[in-house]
């Protein structure tokens, strides 16, 4: 027969910490932050060098003819122009610049009033075509 | 004497909550930090849909310049003039001790539907300050995320 001693009674009456309220608050906080967080789309980047038009022409005039793509509005629509040829899509531009030598890099002259997305597409086309050195030249 | 009942009471089921609380706290900390970061630097702009350089190397963001569709320039949730932008970029150059203006970290987040007028203005100012390069943020098409 086991007799209930003082020691065994103490073991039974041990202190218990009630975690229920803390878990409630924690879950409420979690739900609040999950709901209130703005959903951000994944971003990447393009890193062109920056140069003004004057810098980009004077620096290279003595060395070689720079390779330039002009991004402007032609006949009311945005267009890419390279050595007199006009392209209206990123894919066509990429195809045109792919055979060019890569070492001199590529200058992209961006005129005003062109949609930003169209201008950035030219930088992407240059990267995709294998140009490491791409320079953004704003043309005012 | 009640032998059988005591045995039952000692064998009650214990639910181990510690790992769950750990995970929940980690999630809260994650949401708290990322939510605040996104709100401070990124304005709501529709970025150009390009895949970018796909380098996957973490880089210091530096100053983040948002350009909205209507040509407003927003830095740290505040619309700024081009003169004020110059001051902020100058502060950024000053802050990054030992680094020249040429290598200053500048991220531009332009709205793809906006005109290049304002983007050209910003880039001309940056170039005038000696900033040699900028990163143009793009939205990777066909991907969803937090």
Coordinates of C-alpha atoms in Angstrom, one line a residue:
Chain A
X1 CA 0.0 0.0 0.0
X2 CA 1.4 3.4 -1.0
X3 CA 0.8 6.1 1.5
X4 CA 0.4 9.7 0.2
X5 CA 3.3 11.5 1.9
X6 CA 4.1 15.2 1.9
X7 CA 6.6 14.7 -0.9
X8 CA 4.3 13.1 -3.3
X9 CA 1.6 15.7 -2.7
X10 CA 4.1 18.4 -3.7
X11 CA 4.8 16.6 -7.0
X12 CA 1.1 16.6 -7.9
X13 CA 0.6 20.3 -7.1
X14 CA 3.4 21.5 -9.4
X15 CA 3.1 25.0 -11.0
X16 CA 1.8 25.0 -14.5
X17 CA 2.1 28.0 -16.8
X18 CA -1.0 28.7 -18.8
X19 CA 0.2 29.5 -22.4
X20 CA -3.2 29.8 -24.0
X21 CA -3.6 33.6 -23.8
X22 CA 0.0 34.1 -25.1
X23 CA -0.7 31.8 -28.1
X24 CA -3.9 33.7 -28.8
X25 CA -2.1 37.0 -28.9
X26 CA 0.8 35.6 -31.0
X27 CA -1.6 34.2 -33.6
X28 CA -3.5 37.5 -33.7
X29 CA -0.2 39.3 -34.4
X30 CA 0.8 36.8 -37.0
X31 CA -2.5 37.1 -38.8
X32 CA -2.3 40.9 -38.6
X33 CA 1.2 41.1 -40.2
X34 CA 0.3 38.5 -42.8
X35 CA -2.8 40.5 -43.9
X36 CA -1.3 44.0 -43.7
X37 CA 1.9 43.2 -45.5
X38 CA 1.9 44.6 -49.0
X39 CA 2.5 41.9 -51.6
X40 CA 5.7 42.8 -53.4
X41 CA 6.5 41.3 -56.8
X42 CA 10.0 39.9 -57.3
X43 CA 12.4 42.4 -58.7
X44 CA 15.6 42.3 -60.6
X45 CA 17.8 45.0 -62.1
X46 CA 19.7 46.3 -65.1
X47 CA 22.9 48.2 -64.5
X48 CA 23.7 50.6 -67.3
X49 CA 26.5 53.1 -67.1
X50 CA 25.4 56.7 -67.2
X51 CA 26.8 59.3 -69.6
X52 CA 25.5 62.5 -71.1
X53 CA 25.4 62.9 -74.8
X54 CA 28.3 65.3 -75.0
X55 CA 30.6 63.0 -72.9
X56 CA 29.7 59.9 -74.9
X57 CA 30.5 61.6 -78.3
X58 CA 33.7 63.5 -77.4
X59 CA 35.3 60.6 -75.5
X60 CA 35.1 58.2 -78.3
X61 CA 35.5 60.4 -81.4
X62 CA 39.2 59.8 -81.6
X63 CA 39.1 56.1 -80.9
X64 CA 36.3 54.5 -83.0
X65 CA 32.8 55.0 -84.1
X66 CA 30.6 54.2 -81.1
X67 CA 27.8 51.7 -81.6
X68 CA 24.6 53.5 -80.8
X69 CA 21.0 52.6 -80.6
X70 CA 18.6 55.6 -80.7
X71 CA 15.3 55.3 -78.8
X72 CA 12.8 57.9 -79.9
X73 CA 9.4 58.6 -81.3
X74 CA 9.2 58.1 -85.1
X75 CA 6.0 58.7 -87.0
X76 CA 4.1 58.9 -83.7
X77 CA 5.3 55.5 -82.3
X78 CA 8.3 54.6 -80.3
X79 CA 11.1 53.0 -82.3
X80 CA 14.7 51.8 -82.1
X81 CA 17.1 53.1 -84.7
X82 CA 20.5 51.7 -85.4
X83 CA 22.6 52.8 -88.4
X84 CA 19.6 54.0 -90.3
X85 CA 17.5 50.9 -89.7
X86 CA 14.3 51.2 -87.7
X87 CA 12.9 48.5 -85.4
X88 CA 9.7 48.5 -83.5
X89 CA 10.2 45.5 -81.2
X90 CA 12.7 44.3 -78.7
X91 CA 13.1 41.0 -80.4
X92 CA 14.0 42.7 -83.7
X93 CA 16.5 45.0 -82.0
X94 CA 18.2 42.1 -80.3
X95 CA 18.5 40.2 -83.5
X96 CA 20.1 43.3 -85.2
X97 CA 22.6 44.0 -82.4
X98 CA 23.6 40.4 -81.8
X99 CA 26.3 40.2 -84.6
X100 CA 27.9 43.5 -83.5
X101 CA 31.3 43.4 -81.8
X102 CA 30.9 43.3 -78.0
X103 CA 34.1 45.0 -76.8
X104 CA 33.2 48.6 -77.6
X105 CA 30.0 48.3 -75.7
X106 CA 26.7 49.8 -76.8
X107 CA 25.4 53.3 -76.2
X108 CA 21.6 53.7 -75.9
X109 CA 20.5 57.3 -76.7
X110 CA 17.1 57.7 -75.0
X111 CA 15.1 60.7 -76.2
X112 CA 12.3 62.3 -74.2
X113 CA 8.7 61.4 -74.5
X114 CA 9.4 57.7 -75.0
X115 CA 7.6 55.2 -72.7
X116 CA 10.1 54.1 -70.0
X117 CA 9.2 50.4 -70.6
X118 CA 10.3 50.7 -74.2
X119 CA 13.6 52.3 -73.3
X120 CA 14.4 49.8 -70.7
X121 CA 13.6 47.0 -73.2
X122 CA 16.5 48.3 -75.3
X123 CA 18.9 47.9 -72.3
X124 CA 17.6 44.4 -71.8
X125 CA 18.0 43.5 -75.5
X126 CA 21.6 44.7 -75.3
X127 CA 22.3 42.5 -72.2
X128 CA 20.6 39.6 -73.9
X129 CA 22.7 40.1 -77.0
X130 CA 25.8 39.7 -74.9
X131 CA 26.9 43.4 -74.3
X132 CA 28.6 43.8 -70.9
X133 CA 29.1 47.5 -71.2
X134 CA 25.8 49.2 -71.9
X135 CA 25.5 53.0 -71.5
X136 CA 22.4 55.0 -71.0
X137 CA 22.6 58.4 -72.6
X138 CA 19.7 60.8 -72.0
X139 CA 19.0 63.0 -74.9
X140 CA 17.0 66.2 -74.1
Chain B
X1 CA -7.6 3.6 -1.2
X2 CA -7.8 4.5 -5.0
X3 CA -4.8 3.0 -6.7
X4 CA -6.1 2.8 -10.3
X5 CA -7.3 6.4 -10.6
X6 CA -3.9 7.9 -9.6
X7 CA -2.2 5.9 -12.3
X8 CA -4.6 7.4 -14.9
X9 CA -3.9 11.0 -13.8
X10 CA -0.2 10.7 -14.2
X11 CA -0.4 9.3 -17.7
X12 CA -2.3 12.3 -19.3
X13 CA -1.3 13.4 -22.8
X14 CA 1.1 16.4 -22.9
X15 CA 1.1 18.6 -26.0
X16 CA 4.6 20.0 -26.8
X17 CA 4.0 23.6 -27.9
X18 CA 7.6 25.0 -27.8
X19 CA 8.5 24.4 -31.5
X20 CA 5.2 25.8 -32.7
X21 CA 5.7 29.0 -30.6
X22 CA 9.3 29.3 -32.0
X23 CA 8.1 29.1 -35.6
X24 CA 5.2 31.5 -35.0
X25 CA 7.6 34.1 -33.4
X26 CA 10.0 33.7 -36.3
X27 CA 7.2 34.3 -38.8
X28 CA 6.1 37.4 -36.9
X29 CA 9.6 38.8 -36.9
X30 CA 9.9 38.1 -40.6
X31 CA 6.7 39.8 -41.5
X32 CA 7.5 42.8 -39.2
X33 CA 10.9 43.5 -40.7
X34 CA 10.1 42.9 -44.4
X35 CA 6.8 44.9 -44.3
X36 CA 8.5 47.9 -42.9
X37 CA 11.4 47.7 -45.4
X38 CA 9.1 47.6 -48.4
X39 CA 7.0 50.5 -47.2
X40 CA 10.0 52.8 -46.6
X41 CA 11.8 52.5 -49.9
X42 CA 9.5 51.2 -52.5
X43 CA 6.7 53.3 -53.9
X44 CA 3.8 51.7 -55.8
X45 CA 5.1 51.9 -59.4
X46 CA 4.5 49.6 -62.3
X47 CA 8.1 48.5 -63.1
X48 CA 9.3 47.6 -66.6
X49 CA 8.6 43.9 -67.2
X50 CA 12.1 42.6 -68.0
X51 CA 14.0 39.7 -66.6
X52 CA 17.0 41.9 -65.7
X53 CA 20.5 40.6 -65.2
X54 CA 19.5 37.5 -63.2
X55 CA 22.7 37.7 -61.1
X56 CA 21.1 36.6 -57.8
X57 CA 23.9 38.2 -55.9
X58 CA 22.7 40.3 -52.9
X59 CA 23.7 43.9 -53.2
X60 CA 23.5 47.0 -51.1
X61 CA 20.5 49.0 -52.2
X62 CA 21.8 52.5 -51.5
X63 CA 19.4 55.3 -52.3
X64 CA 16.2 54.2 -54.0
X65 CA 14.6 56.7 -56.4
X66 CA 11.0 56.0 -57.4
X67 CA 9.6 57.7 -60.5
X68 CA 5.9 57.5 -60.8
X69 CA 3.8 57.5 -64.0
X70 CA 3.0 61.2 -63.7
X71 CA 6.7 62.1 -63.2
X72 CA 6.9 62.5 -59.4
X73 CA 10.2 61.6 -57.8
X74 CA 9.7 59.7 -54.5
X75 CA 12.5 58.9 -52.1
X76 CA 11.8 57.2 -48.8
X77 CA 8.1 57.7 -49.2
X78 CA 8.5 61.5 -49.8
X79 CA 8.0 63.4 -53.0
X80 CA 11.1 65.4 -53.7
X81 CA 12.2 68.0 -56.2
X82 CA 15.3 67.4 -58.4
X83 CA 17.3 69.8 -56.2
X84 CA 16.3 67.9 -53.1
X85 CA 17.2 64.7 -54.8
X86 CA 20.7 66.0 -55.5
X87 CA 21.1 66.7 -51.8
X88 CA 19.9 63.2 -50.9
X89 CA 22.3 61.6 -53.4
X90 CA 25.1 63.8 -52.1
X91 CA 24.3 62.6 -48.5
X92 CA 24.5 59.0 -49.8
X93 CA 27.9 59.6 -51.4
X94 CA 29.1 61.2 -48.1
X95 CA 27.7 58.3 -46.1
X96 CA 29.5 55.7 -48.0
X97 CA 33.0 56.7 -46.9
X98 CA 35.9 55.8 -49.0
X99 CA 33.7 55.3 -52.1
X100 CA 33.7 57.8 -54.9
X101 CA 30.6 59.3 -56.5
X102 CA 31.3 57.1 -59.5
X103 CA 30.6 54.0 -57.5
X104 CA 27.6 55.4 -55.4
X105 CA 24.8 52.9 -55.1
X106 CA 21.7 54.3 -56.8
X107 CA 18.6 52.3 -57.6
X108 CA 16.0 53.8 -59.9
X109 CA 12.5 52.4 -59.9
X110 CA 10.7 54.0 -62.9
X111 CA 7.1 53.3 -63.9
X112 CA 7.1 51.6 -67.3
X113 CA 4.1 53.6 -68.5
X114 CA 5.7 56.9 -67.6
X115 CA 7.6 59.1 -70.1
X116 CA 11.4 59.1 -70.3
X117 CA 11.4 62.9 -69.7
X118 CA 11.7 62.6 -65.9
X119 CA 14.0 59.6 -66.0
X120 CA 16.3 61.5 -68.3
X121 CA 16.2 64.5 -65.9
X122 CA 17.1 62.3 -63.0
X123 CA 19.9 60.6 -64.9
X124 CA 21.3 63.9 -66.1
X125 CA 21.4 65.2 -62.6
X126 CA 23.1 62.0 -61.3
X127 CA 25.6 62.1 -64.1
X128 CA 26.3 65.8 -63.3
X129 CA 27.1 64.8 -59.7
X130 CA 29.6 62.2 -61.0
X131 CA 27.5 59.1 -60.5
X132 CA 28.8 56.6 -63.0
X133 CA 26.1 54.0 -63.0
X134 CA 22.6 53.3 -61.8
X135 CA 20.5 50.2 -61.4
X136 CA 17.2 50.2 -63.1
X137 CA 14.7 48.0 -61.2
X138 CA 12.6 45.6 -63.3
X139 CA 9.8 43.3 -62.5
X140 CA 10.6 39.7 -63.4
X141 CA 7.6 38.6 -65.6
X142 CA 5.8 35.4 -64.8
X143 CA 6.9 35.2 -61.2
X144 CA 4.8 35.8 -58.1
X145 CA 6.2 36.4 -54.6
X146 CA 5.7 38.1 -51.4

